[in-house]
Amino acid sequence: MRLLLSGKAKCNSHGQDSSYFLGWQEYEKNPYDQARNPQGIIQMGLAENQLSFDLLESWLSENQDIAGFKRNGESIFRELALFQDYHGLPEFKQALVQFMEEIRGNKVGFNPNKIVLTAGATSANETLIFCLAEAGDAILIPTPYYPGFDRDLKWRTGAEIVPIHCTSSNGFKITACALQQAYQEALSRNLKVKGVLVTNPSNPLGTTMTRAELDLLMDFIVEKQIHLVSDEIYSGTVFSSPNYTSIMEVLAKYKKAEVWDRVHVVYSLSKDLGVPGFRVGAIYSNNDSIVAAATKMSSFGLVSSQTQYFLSALLSDKKFTRNYISENKKRLKKRHASLVSGLQKAGISCLKSNAGLFSWVDMRHLLSSNTFEAEMELWKKIVHDVKLNISPGSSCHCSEPGWFRVCFANMTEETLEIAIRRIKAFVESASRGQDKVISSQRSRNVNSRKKSFSKWVFRLPFHDREAGER
Ligand SMILES: Cc1ncc(COP(=O)(O)O)c(C=O)c1O
């Protein structure tokens, strides 16, 4: 039967065999539920924002007409049922760009004629790559990056991702050297580099890019005459300083330069408004040809007229959006602090971050060796025994083993507390396991450390103690 399928249907580059997606499958087999399945797996691998649903729901209850296909009391059911223009509802595009401006502190202006509506950022990213690259061309992306990019940017377009390796030595910041190395790597693989794609704020780091990094990127794309795509899907989740800088703010000073129409923004309401099921995304570009081509391509993933109608009413309610944006940030900040301090008590630290729906967690000290195999061993233990689905850094193409992405906004505070208790118990039992090994070694005076050494002990403290004993 498989013989009858196309190469695309049979090919594996969709990336669904990544541990990122495998963790979800494990969760689905045994999902945690406080009442029905308290021993189940807690889903901490899903970047969903459920913290501000009550605000959306209360707006909806006060605006029943909107949900009921009515405008000023009159039914507009027929109008909406027949509307399917790929240019979108003008009032929705207007409301969306104003929301995007509000999120950026009104420091940048967006023109509704330069926006293309898509079915989520997934579709926006793929559509942009279709516009920029031929099959076999390369896009450079800083690591660690969102695992879905392997599917969204490569699978159907045939483009290649070449990593820009970022490391913990400088908090995973992009450097000029890393950019040049990635560019050279692409050339050595005979790939034509078409652009750089960044996620700002970053998924999985939860950090915002500095002005220096953004300037560096601009210099790089000017020098190489390539494009820059900035996926700003988390721009409304920045809950602490430093302030957020969108690439559009930096681009303002390039208005008369050639690069003006080579910088593109991807946006979506999936994270900032917490409505991934509505499938609302957008491409914003100063490039008329890209806007025209992407608009035509958007036929393959339109946003339904009903959704556009509902959201244009919601987003043009300025009182609501202002309150939502600030309240949502407060809640994210509080939740992020709970996760970070809870993990701290378990002896686990996180990369300092100020945005997103997740933390980038450092578990290098829990690895049995500094390898990706050890990271997978630890991850399996955490999913199957500790019963938490988190995402290993390797699924985000991180260059260093031992980092994990842990989501915190898709659950209640109580569930987060349970998750933290589980991880704390795990770390304590791992360290007790280590003590047992040490005392039995001491009594038996055995030198061969590896044989009896538990997989889940802390490497460094073990060595430290041994050294102290001598
Ligand atoms: C960086 C990034 N881009 C794109 C997406 C896809 O978002 P959407 O639900 O809007 O398709 C995600 C989802 O997690 C993401 O994290």
CSV table of C-alpha atoms and ligand atoms in Angstrom, one decimal:
chain,number,residue,atom,x,y,z
A,1,MET,CA,0.0,0.0,0.0
A,2,ARG,CA,2.9,2.4,0.9
A,3,LEU,CA,4.1,2.1,-2.7
A,4,LEU,CA,1.1,4.0,-3.8
A,5,LEU,CA,2.0,7.0,-1.7
A,6,SER,CA,4.1,10.0,-2.7
A,7,GLY,CA,7.6,10.5,-1.4
A,8,LYS,CA,6.5,13.4,0.8
A,9,ALA,CA,3.8,11.2,2.5
A,10,LYS,CA,6.4,8.5,3.2
A,11,CYS,CA,9.3,10.7,4.2
A,12,ASN,CA,10.3,11.0,7.9
A,13,SER,CA,11.5,14.6,8.0
A,14,HIS,CA,8.2,15.7,9.6
A,15,GLY,CA,10.1,15.2,12.8
A,16,GLN,CA,7.3,13.6,14.8
A,17,ASP,CA,9.7,10.9,16.0
A,18,SER,CA,11.5,13.6,18.1
A,19,SER,CA,11.4,13.1,21.8
A,20,TYR,CA,9.5,16.4,21.9
A,21,PHE,CA,6.5,14.7,20.3
A,22,LEU,CA,7.2,11.3,21.9
A,23,GLY,CA,6.8,12.9,25.3
A,24,TRP,CA,3.3,14.1,24.3
A,25,GLN,CA,2.4,10.6,23.2
A,26,GLU,CA,3.5,9.2,26.6
A,27,TYR,CA,1.4,11.9,28.3
A,28,GLU,CA,-1.6,11.0,26.3
A,29,LYS,CA,-1.4,7.3,27.4
A,30,ASN,CA,-1.5,8.3,31.0
A,31,PRO,CA,-2.6,11.9,31.6
A,32,TYR,CA,-2.6,13.3,35.1
A,33,ASP,CA,-5.9,14.3,36.5
A,34,GLN,CA,-6.2,15.5,40.1
A,35,ALA,CA,-9.3,13.4,40.8
A,36,ARG,CA,-9.3,10.6,38.2
A,37,ASN,CA,-5.6,9.9,37.7
A,38,PRO,CA,-3.5,11.5,40.4
A,39,GLN,CA,-0.5,9.2,39.6
A,40,GLY,CA,-0.6,10.2,35.9
A,41,ILE,CA,2.0,12.1,33.9
A,42,ILE,CA,1.9,15.9,34.3
A,43,GLN,CA,2.1,17.7,30.9
A,44,MET,CA,5.0,20.2,31.2
A,45,GLY,CA,6.0,19.9,27.5
A,46,LEU,CA,3.1,22.1,26.1
A,47,ALA,CA,3.6,25.8,25.6
A,48,GLU,CA,0.0,26.7,26.2
A,49,ASN,CA,-1.2,29.8,28.1
A,50,GLN,CA,-4.2,29.0,30.2
A,51,LEU,CA,-3.6,31.6,32.9
A,52,SER,CA,-5.9,34.3,31.6
A,53,PHE,CA,-8.9,32.3,30.2
A,54,ASP,CA,-11.2,33.8,32.8
A,55,LEU,CA,-10.6,37.3,31.3
A,56,LEU,CA,-11.6,36.0,27.8
A,57,GLU,CA,-14.6,34.2,29.2
A,58,SER,CA,-15.9,37.1,31.1
A,59,TRP,CA,-15.6,39.4,28.0
A,60,LEU,CA,-17.5,36.7,26.1
A,61,SER,CA,-20.3,36.6,28.6
A,62,GLU,CA,-20.7,40.4,28.3
A,63,ASN,CA,-20.7,40.2,24.5
A,64,GLN,CA,-23.1,37.4,23.8
A,65,ASP,CA,-24.2,39.0,20.5
A,66,ILE,CA,-20.7,38.6,19.0
A,67,ALA,CA,-20.7,34.8,19.8
A,68,GLY,CA,-24.2,34.6,18.4
A,69,PHE,CA,-23.3,35.9,14.9
A,70,LYS,CA,-24.9,39.3,15.6
A,71,ARG,CA,-23.9,42.9,14.9
A,72,ASN,CA,-25.9,45.7,16.6
A,73,GLY,CA,-28.6,43.1,17.3
A,74,GLU,CA,-28.9,42.0,13.6
A,75,SER,CA,-27.9,38.5,12.5
A,76,ILE,CA,-24.8,38.5,10.2
A,77,PHE,CA,-24.8,34.7,9.9
A,78,ARG,CA,-25.2,34.7,6.1
A,79,GLU,CA,-22.5,37.4,5.6
A,80,LEU,CA,-20.0,35.4,7.7
A,81,ALA,CA,-21.0,32.0,6.3
A,82,LEU,CA,-20.2,33.3,2.7
A,83,PHE,CA,-17.1,35.3,3.4
A,84,GLN,CA,-13.9,33.7,2.2
A,85,ASP,CA,-11.6,36.4,0.9
A,86,TYR,CA,-7.9,35.7,1.4
A,87,HIS,CA,-7.3,39.4,2.2
A,88,GLY,CA,-9.2,38.8,5.4
A,89,LEU,CA,-11.8,41.0,7.1
A,90,PRO,CA,-10.4,44.6,7.0
A,91,GLU,CA,-11.7,45.3,10.6
A,92,PHE,CA,-9.9,42.2,11.8
A,93,LYS,CA,-6.6,43.2,10.3
A,94,GLN,CA,-6.9,46.7,11.8
A,95,ALA,CA,-7.7,45.3,15.2
A,96,LEU,CA,-4.8,42.8,15.0
A,97,VAL,CA,-2.2,45.3,14.0
A,98,GLN,CA,-3.3,47.6,16.9
A,99,PHE,CA,-3.0,44.7,19.3
A,100,MET,CA,0.6,44.1,17.9
A,101,GLU,CA,1.4,47.8,18.4
A,102,GLU,CA,0.0,47.7,22.0
A,103,ILE,CA,2.1,44.7,22.9
A,104,ARG,CA,5.2,46.6,21.6
A,105,GLY,CA,4.4,49.6,23.9
A,106,ASN,CA,3.2,51.5,20.8
A,107,LYS,CA,6.8,52.0,19.8
A,108,VAL,CA,6.2,50.6,16.3
A,109,GLY,CA,3.4,51.1,13.8
A,110,PHE,CA,2.0,48.4,11.6
A,111,ASN,CA,0.2,48.9,8.4
A,112,PRO,CA,-2.8,46.6,7.9
A,113,ASN,CA,-2.1,46.4,4.2
A,114,LYS,CA,1.2,44.7,4.9
A,115,ILE,CA,-0.2,41.9,6.9
A,116,VAL,CA,-1.1,38.4,5.6
A,117,LEU,CA,-3.4,36.3,7.7
A,118,THR,CA,-2.5,32.6,8.1
A,119,ALA,CA,-3.7,29.5,10.0
A,120,GLY,CA,-1.4,30.1,13.0
A,121,ALA,CA,2.4,30.9,13.1
A,122,THR,CA,2.9,27.3,11.8
A,123,SER,CA,1.5,28.3,8.5
A,124,ALA,CA,3.0,31.8,8.5
A,125,ASN,CA,6.5,30.3,8.9
A,126,GLU,CA,6.1,27.7,6.2
A,127,THR,CA,4.5,30.2,3.8
A,128,LEU,CA,7.5,32.6,4.3
A,129,ILE,CA,10.0,29.8,3.6
A,130,PHE,CA,8.0,29.0,0.4
A,131,CYS,CA,8.4,32.6,-0.5
A,132,LEU,CA,12.1,32.9,0.3
A,133,ALA,CA,13.7,29.5,-0.5
A,134,GLU,CA,14.0,26.8,-3.1
A,135,ALA,CA,14.2,23.2,-2.0
A,136,GLY,CA,17.8,22.7,-0.9
A,137,ASP,CA,18.4,26.3,0.2
A,138,ALA,CA,19.4,27.0,3.8
A,139,ILE,CA,17.9,29.0,6.6
A,140,LEU,CA,20.2,29.7,9.6
A,141,ILE,CA,18.6,29.3,13.1
A,142,PRO,CA,20.1,29.9,16.5
A,143,THR,CA,20.1,26.9,18.8
A,144,PRO,CA,18.3,25.8,20.9
A,145,TYR,CA,15.2,26.3,18.8
A,146,TYR,CA,11.5,25.3,18.8
A,147,PRO,CA,11.3,21.6,17.7
A,148,GLY,CA,8.3,22.3,15.4
A,149,PHE,CA,10.6,24.2,13.0
A,150,ASP,CA,12.0,21.0,11.6
A,151,ARG,CA,8.4,20.2,10.5
A,152,ASP,CA,7.3,23.7,9.6
A,153,LEU,CA,10.3,25.0,7.7
A,154,LYS,CA,11.7,21.9,6.1
A,155,TRP,CA,9.2,19.2,5.5
A,156,ARG,CA,7.1,20.4,2.6
A,157,THR,CA,9.4,23.2,1.4
A,158,GLY,CA,12.5,21.0,1.1
A,159,ALA,CA,14.6,23.8,2.7
A,160,GLU,CA,17.4,23.0,5.1
A,161,ILE,CA,18.0,24.4,8.6
A,162,VAL,CA,21.6,25.1,9.5
A,163,PRO,CA,22.2,25.7,13.2
A,164,ILE,CA,23.8,28.8,14.7
A,165,HIS,CA,25.4,27.2,17.7
A,166,CYS,CA,24.7,29.2,20.9
A,167,THR,CA,26.1,28.0,24.3
A,168,SER,CA,25.5,28.5,28.0
A,169,SER,CA,28.9,30.3,28.3
A,170,ASN,CA,27.1,33.6,27.4
A,171,GLY,CA,23.5,32.7,28.3
A,172,PHE,CA,22.9,31.3,24.7
A,173,LYS,CA,23.3,34.7,23.1
A,174,ILE,CA,24.0,34.9,19.3
A,175,THR,CA,27.6,35.9,18.5
A,176,ALA,CA,29.2,37.2,15.3
A,177,CYS,CA,31.5,34.1,15.3
A,178,ALA,CA,28.6,31.7,15.6
A,179,LEU,CA,26.8,33.4,12.7
A,180,GLN,CA,29.9,33.2,10.5
A,181,GLN,CA,30.4,29.6,11.4
A,182,ALA,CA,26.9,28.6,10.5
A,183,TYR,CA,27.2,30.5,7.2
A,184,GLN,CA,30.4,28.8,6.4
A,185,GLU,CA,28.9,25.4,7.3
A,186,ALA,CA,26.1,26.0,4.9
A,187,LEU,CA,28.5,26.9,2.1
A,188,SER,CA,30.7,23.9,2.8
A,189,ARG,CA,27.5,21.8,2.3
A,190,ASN,CA,26.9,23.6,-1.0
A,191,LEU,CA,23.7,25.2,0.4
A,192,LYS,CA,22.7,28.7,-0.6
A,193,VAL,CA,21.8,30.7,2.5
A,194,LYS,CA,18.6,32.6,2.1
A,195,GLY,CA,18.1,33.9,5.5
A,196,VAL,CA,18.3,33.8,9.3
A,197,LEU,CA,15.2,32.9,11.4
A,198,VAL,CA,15.1,33.9,15.0
A,199,THR,CA,12.4,33.6,17.7
A,200,ASN,CA,12.2,36.6,19.9
A,201,PRO,CA,11.3,36.1,22.8
A,202,SER,CA,13.0,32.7,22.4
A,203,ASN,CA,11.3,29.4,22.6
A,204,PRO,CA,12.8,27.4,24.5
A,205,LEU,CA,15.0,29.9,26.4
A,206,GLY,CA,12.3,32.3,27.6
A,207,THR,CA,14.7,35.3,27.0
A,208,THR,CA,14.4,38.4,24.9
A,209,MET,CA,17.1,39.4,22.4
A,210,THR,CA,19.3,42.3,23.3
A,211,ARG,CA,19.6,45.4,21.1
A,212,ALA,CA,23.2,44.4,20.5
A,213,GLU,CA,22.1,40.9,19.2
A,214,LEU,CA,19.4,42.5,17.0
A,215,ASP,CA,22.0,45.0,15.6
A,216,LEU,CA,24.4,42.2,15.0
A,217,LEU,CA,21.7,40.3,13.0
A,218,MET,CA,20.9,43.3,10.9
A,219,ASP,CA,24.6,43.9,10.1
A,220,PHE,CA,24.9,40.2,9.1
A,221,ILE,CA,21.9,40.2,6.8
A,222,VAL,CA,23.0,43.4,5.2
A,223,GLU,CA,26.5,42.1,4.6
A,224,LYS,CA,25.3,38.7,3.2
A,225,GLN,CA,22.3,40.2,1.4
A,226,ILE,CA,19.9,37.7,2.9
A,227,HIS,CA,16.5,37.8,4.7
A,228,LEU,CA,15.7,37.9,8.3
A,229,VAL,CA,12.5,36.3,9.8
A,230,SER,CA,11.6,37.2,13.4
A,231,ASP,CA,9.0,34.9,14.9
A,232,GLU,CA,7.5,37.1,17.6
A,233,ILE,CA,4.8,34.8,18.7
A,234,TYR,CA,5.7,35.3,22.4
A,235,SER,CA,6.0,39.1,22.2
A,236,GLY,CA,3.1,39.6,24.6
A,237,THR,CA,4.5,37.3,27.2
A,238,VAL,CA,7.4,39.5,28.4
A,239,PHE,CA,6.8,39.7,32.1
A,240,SER,CA,10.0,41.2,33.5
A,241,SER,CA,12.8,43.6,32.5
A,242,PRO,CA,14.8,44.0,30.2
A,243,ASN,CA,12.1,45.5,28.0
A,244,TYR,CA,11.2,43.8,24.8
A,245,THR,CA,12.6,45.1,21.5
A,246,SER,CA,11.0,43.9,18.3
A,247,ILE,CA,13.0,43.7,15.1
A,248,MET,CA,10.5,46.2,13.7
A,249,GLU,CA,11.8,48.8,16.1
A,250,VAL,CA,15.4,48.3,14.9
A,251,LEU,CA,14.3,48.3,11.3
A,252,ALA,CA,12.9,51.8,11.6
A,253,LYS,CA,16.3,53.3,11.0
A,254,TYR,CA,16.8,51.3,7.7
A,255,LYS,CA,13.7,52.8,6.0
A,256,LYS,CA,15.7,54.0,3.0
A,257,ALA,CA,18.1,51.1,2.9
A,258,GLU,CA,17.9,48.1,0.6
A,259,VAL,CA,17.4,45.7,3.6
A,260,TRP,CA,14.0,47.4,4.4
A,261,ASP,CA,12.0,44.8,2.6
A,262,ARG,CA,14.1,41.8,3.6
A,263,VAL,CA,13.0,41.7,7.2
A,264,HIS,CA,9.7,39.9,8.0
A,265,VAL,CA,7.8,39.3,11.2
A,266,VAL,CA,5.7,36.2,12.1
A,267,TYR,CA,2.9,36.6,14.7
A,268,SER,CA,0.1,34.5,16.1
A,269,LEU,CA,-2.6,34.8,18.8
A,270,SER,CA,-1.8,31.2,20.0
A,271,LYS,CA,0.4,32.3,23.0
A,272,ASP,CA,-0.3,35.9,23.8
A,273,LEU,CA,-4.1,35.4,23.8
A,274,GLY,CA,-3.9,31.7,24.6
A,275,VAL,CA,-6.1,30.6,21.7
A,276,PRO,CA,-4.1,28.1,19.6
A,277,GLY,CA,-7.3,26.3,18.6
A,278,PHE,CA,-8.5,29.4,16.8
A,279,ARG,CA,-5.6,29.1,14.3
A,280,VAL,CA,-4.8,32.8,13.9
A,281,GLY,CA,-1.4,33.8,12.6
A,282,ALA,CA,0.1,36.5,10.5
A,283,ILE,CA,3.1,37.5,8.3
A,284,TYR,CA,4.1,41.2,8.4
A,285,SER,CA,6.5,42.4,5.7
A,286,ASN,CA,7.5,45.6,3.9
A,287,ASN,CA,8.1,43.5,0.8
A,288,ASP,CA,5.1,43.9,-1.6
A,289,SER,CA,6.0,40.8,-3.6
A,290,ILE,CA,6.1,38.7,-0.5
A,291,VAL,CA,2.8,40.1,0.8
A,292,ALA,CA,1.2,39.4,-2.6
A,293,ALA,CA,2.6,35.9,-2.9
A,294,ALA,CA,1.9,34.9,0.7
A,295,THR,CA,-1.7,36.3,0.4
A,296,LYS,CA,-2.3,33.9,-2.5
A,297,MET,CA,-0.6,31.0,-0.7
A,298,SER,CA,-2.8,31.7,2.4
A,299,SER,CA,-5.7,30.1,0.4
A,300,PHE,CA,-4.4,26.8,1.8
A,301,GLY,CA,-4.9,27.9,5.4
A,302,LEU,CA,-7.4,30.7,5.8
A,303,VAL,CA,-8.6,31.9,9.2
A,304,SER,CA,-12.4,31.3,9.4
A,305,SER,CA,-14.6,34.4,9.0
A,306,GLN,CA,-16.4,33.6,12.3
A,307,THR,CA,-13.1,33.7,14.2
A,308,GLN,CA,-12.0,36.9,12.5
A,309,TYR,CA,-15.4,38.5,13.4
A,310,PHE,CA,-15.2,37.4,17.0
A,311,LEU,CA,-11.6,38.5,17.4
A,312,SER,CA,-12.1,41.9,15.7
A,313,ALA,CA,-14.7,42.8,18.3
A,314,LEU,CA,-12.5,41.5,21.2
A,315,LEU,CA,-9.2,43.1,20.0
A,316,SER,CA,-10.8,46.5,19.2
A,317,ASP,CA,-12.0,46.7,22.8
A,318,LYS,CA,-9.0,48.8,24.0
A,319,LYS,CA,-10.1,48.7,27.6
A,320,PHE,CA,-10.1,44.9,27.4
A,321,THR,CA,-6.8,44.5,25.6
A,322,ARG,CA,-4.9,46.8,27.8
A,323,ASN,CA,-6.1,45.1,31.0
A,324,TYR,CA,-5.6,41.6,29.4
A,325,ILE,CA,-2.0,42.3,28.4
A,326,SER,CA,-1.0,43.7,31.8
A,327,GLU,CA,-2.9,41.1,33.9
A,328,ASN,CA,-1.6,38.3,31.8
A,329,LYS,CA,2.0,39.4,32.3
A,330,LYS,CA,1.5,39.7,36.1
A,331,ARG,CA,0.1,36.1,36.2
A,332,LEU,CA,3.0,34.8,34.0
A,333,LYS,CA,5.5,36.5,36.2
A,334,LYS,CA,4.1,35.0,39.4
A,335,ARG,CA,3.8,31.5,37.9
A,336,HIS,CA,7.4,31.7,36.5
A,337,ALA,CA,8.6,32.7,40.0
A,338,SER,CA,6.8,29.7,41.5
A,339,LEU,CA,8.5,27.3,39.1
A,340,VAL,CA,12.0,28.9,39.5
A,341,SER,CA,11.9,29.0,43.3
A,342,GLY,CA,10.4,25.5,43.5
A,343,LEU,CA,13.1,24.0,41.4
A,344,GLN,CA,15.7,26.0,43.3
A,345,LYS,CA,14.6,24.2,46.5
A,346,ALA,CA,15.3,20.9,44.7
A,347,GLY,CA,18.8,22.2,43.8
A,348,ILE,CA,18.0,22.9,40.2
A,349,SER,CA,18.6,26.2,38.5
A,350,CYS,CA,17.1,27.9,35.5
A,351,LEU,CA,18.5,30.2,32.9
A,352,LYS,CA,17.6,33.7,33.9
A,353,SER,CA,14.6,34.6,31.8
A,354,ASN,CA,11.9,37.3,31.4
A,355,ALA,CA,9.4,35.9,28.9
A,356,GLY,CA,7.5,32.9,27.5
A,357,LEU,CA,5.5,30.1,28.9
A,358,PHE,CA,8.5,27.9,30.0
A,359,SER,CA,11.8,27.9,31.7
A,360,TRP,CA,15.1,26.6,30.4
A,361,VAL,CA,16.2,24.3,33.1
A,362,ASP,CA,19.7,23.2,33.9
A,363,MET,CA,19.9,19.5,34.9
A,364,ARG,CA,23.5,18.9,33.8
A,365,HIS,CA,24.4,17.9,37.4
A,366,LEU,CA,21.9,15.0,37.2
A,367,LEU,CA,23.4,13.4,34.1
A,368,SER,CA,25.5,10.3,34.6
A,369,SER,CA,27.9,11.6,31.9
A,370,ASN,CA,28.1,14.7,29.8
A,371,THR,CA,26.5,13.1,26.7
A,372,PHE,CA,23.2,13.2,24.9
A,373,GLU,CA,22.7,9.5,25.7
A,374,ALA,CA,22.8,10.4,29.4
A,375,GLU,CA,20.3,13.2,28.7
A,376,MET,CA,17.9,10.7,27.1
A,377,GLU,CA,18.3,8.3,30.0
A,378,LEU,CA,17.5,11.1,32.4
A,379,TRP,CA,14.5,12.3,30.3
A,380,LYS,CA,13.1,8.7,30.2
A,381,LYS,CA,13.4,8.5,33.9
A,382,ILE,CA,11.6,11.8,34.4
A,383,VAL,CA,8.8,10.9,32.0
A,384,HIS,CA,8.3,7.3,33.1
A,385,ASP,CA,9.2,7.3,36.8
A,386,VAL,CA,8.8,10.9,38.0
A,387,LYS,CA,5.8,11.2,35.6
A,388,LEU,CA,6.5,14.6,34.2
A,389,ASN,CA,6.6,15.3,30.5
A,390,ILE,CA,9.3,17.9,29.9
A,391,SER,CA,11.3,18.4,26.7
A,392,PRO,CA,14.9,17.5,26.5
A,393,GLY,CA,17.3,20.1,25.1
A,394,SER,CA,18.4,17.7,22.3
A,395,SER,CA,14.9,17.9,20.8
A,396,CYS,CA,15.5,21.7,20.5
A,397,HIS,CA,18.9,21.0,18.9
A,398,CYS,CA,20.8,22.3,21.9
A,399,SER,CA,24.5,21.8,21.6
A,400,GLU,CA,25.0,21.0,25.3
A,401,PRO,CA,23.5,18.0,27.0
A,402,GLY,CA,21.5,18.4,30.3
A,403,TRP,CA,19.1,21.3,29.5
A,404,PHE,CA,15.3,20.8,29.5
A,405,ARG,CA,12.4,23.0,28.6
A,406,VAL,CA,9.7,23.0,31.4
A,407,CYS,CA,6.3,24.7,30.6
A,408,PHE,CA,4.4,26.3,33.5
A,409,ALA,CA,1.3,28.1,32.1
A,410,ASN,CA,-0.8,25.1,30.9
A,411,MET,CA,-1.8,23.9,34.4
A,412,THR,CA,-3.2,25.1,37.7
A,413,GLU,CA,-0.9,26.3,40.5
A,414,GLU,CA,-1.8,23.1,42.5
A,415,THR,CA,-0.6,20.9,39.6
A,416,LEU,CA,2.6,22.8,39.4
A,417,GLU,CA,3.1,22.3,43.1
A,418,ILE,CA,2.6,18.5,42.7
A,419,ALA,CA,5.1,18.5,39.8
A,420,ILE,CA,7.7,20.3,41.9
A,421,ARG,CA,7.1,17.9,44.8
A,422,ARG,CA,7.7,15.0,42.4
A,423,ILE,CA,11.0,16.4,41.1
A,424,LYS,CA,12.2,17.3,44.6
A,425,ALA,CA,11.5,13.7,45.7
A,426,PHE,CA,13.3,12.4,42.7
A,427,VAL,CA,16.4,14.5,43.3
A,428,GLU,CA,16.5,13.6,47.0
A,429,SER,CA,16.2,9.8,46.2
A,430,ALA,CA,18.9,10.2,43.6
A,431,SER,CA,21.2,11.8,46.1
A,432,ARG,CA,20.3,9.1,48.7
A,433,GLY,CA,21.1,6.5,46.2
A,434,GLN,CA,24.4,8.1,45.8
A,435,ASP,CA,25.0,8.1,49.6
A,436,LYS,CA,24.2,4.4,49.7
A,437,VAL,CA,26.7,3.7,47.0
A,438,ILE,CA,29.4,5.7,48.8
A,439,SER,CA,28.8,4.0,52.2
A,440,SER,CA,28.8,0.5,50.7
A,441,GLN,CA,31.9,1.3,48.8
A,442,ARG,CA,33.5,2.5,52.0
A,443,SER,CA,32.7,-0.6,53.9
A,444,ARG,CA,33.7,-2.9,51.2
A,445,ASN,CA,36.6,-0.8,50.2
A,446,VAL,CA,35.8,-1.3,46.6
A,447,ASN,CA,37.7,0.7,44.1
A,448,SER,CA,35.6,-0.1,41.0
A,449,ARG,CA,33.3,2.9,41.1
A,450,LYS,CA,31.4,2.3,37.9
A,451,LYS,CA,29.8,-1.1,38.6
A,452,SER,CA,27.8,-0.1,41.7
A,453,PHE,CA,27.3,3.5,40.7
A,454,SER,CA,23.6,4.4,40.2
A,455,LYS,CA,22.7,6.0,36.9
A,456,TRP,CA,20.9,8.8,38.6
A,457,VAL,CA,23.5,10.2,41.0
A,458,PHE,CA,25.2,13.5,40.9
A,459,ARG,CA,28.5,13.2,39.3
A,460,LEU,CA,30.2,16.3,40.6
A,461,PRO,CA,29.3,16.0,44.3
A,462,PHE,CA,30.4,12.4,44.2
A,463,HIS,CA,33.9,13.4,43.0
A,464,ASP,CA,34.1,16.3,45.4
A,465,ARG,CA,33.3,14.0,48.4
A,466,GLU,CA,35.8,11.4,47.3
A,467,ALA,CA,38.5,14.0,47.0
A,468,GLY,CA,37.6,15.3,50.5
A,469,GLU,CA,37.8,11.9,52.0
A,470,ARG,CA,41.3,11.2,50.8
B,1,LIG,C1,8.3,29.8,18.2
B,1,LIG,C2,7.0,29.2,17.7
B,1,LIG,N1,6.6,29.4,16.5
B,1,LIG,C3,5.5,28.9,16.0
B,1,LIG,C4,4.7,28.2,16.8
B,1,LIG,C5,3.4,27.6,16.2
B,1,LIG,O1,2.3,28.4,16.7
B,1,LIG,P1,0.8,28.3,16.1
B,1,LIG,O2,0.0,27.6,17.1
B,1,LIG,O3,0.4,29.8,16.0
B,1,LIG,O4,0.8,27.7,14.8
B,1,LIG,C6,5.0,27.9,18.1
B,1,LIG,C7,4.2,27.0,18.9
B,1,LIG,O5,4.6,26.5,20.0
B,1,LIG,C8,6.2,28.4,18.6
B,1,LIG,O6,6.7,28.2,19.8
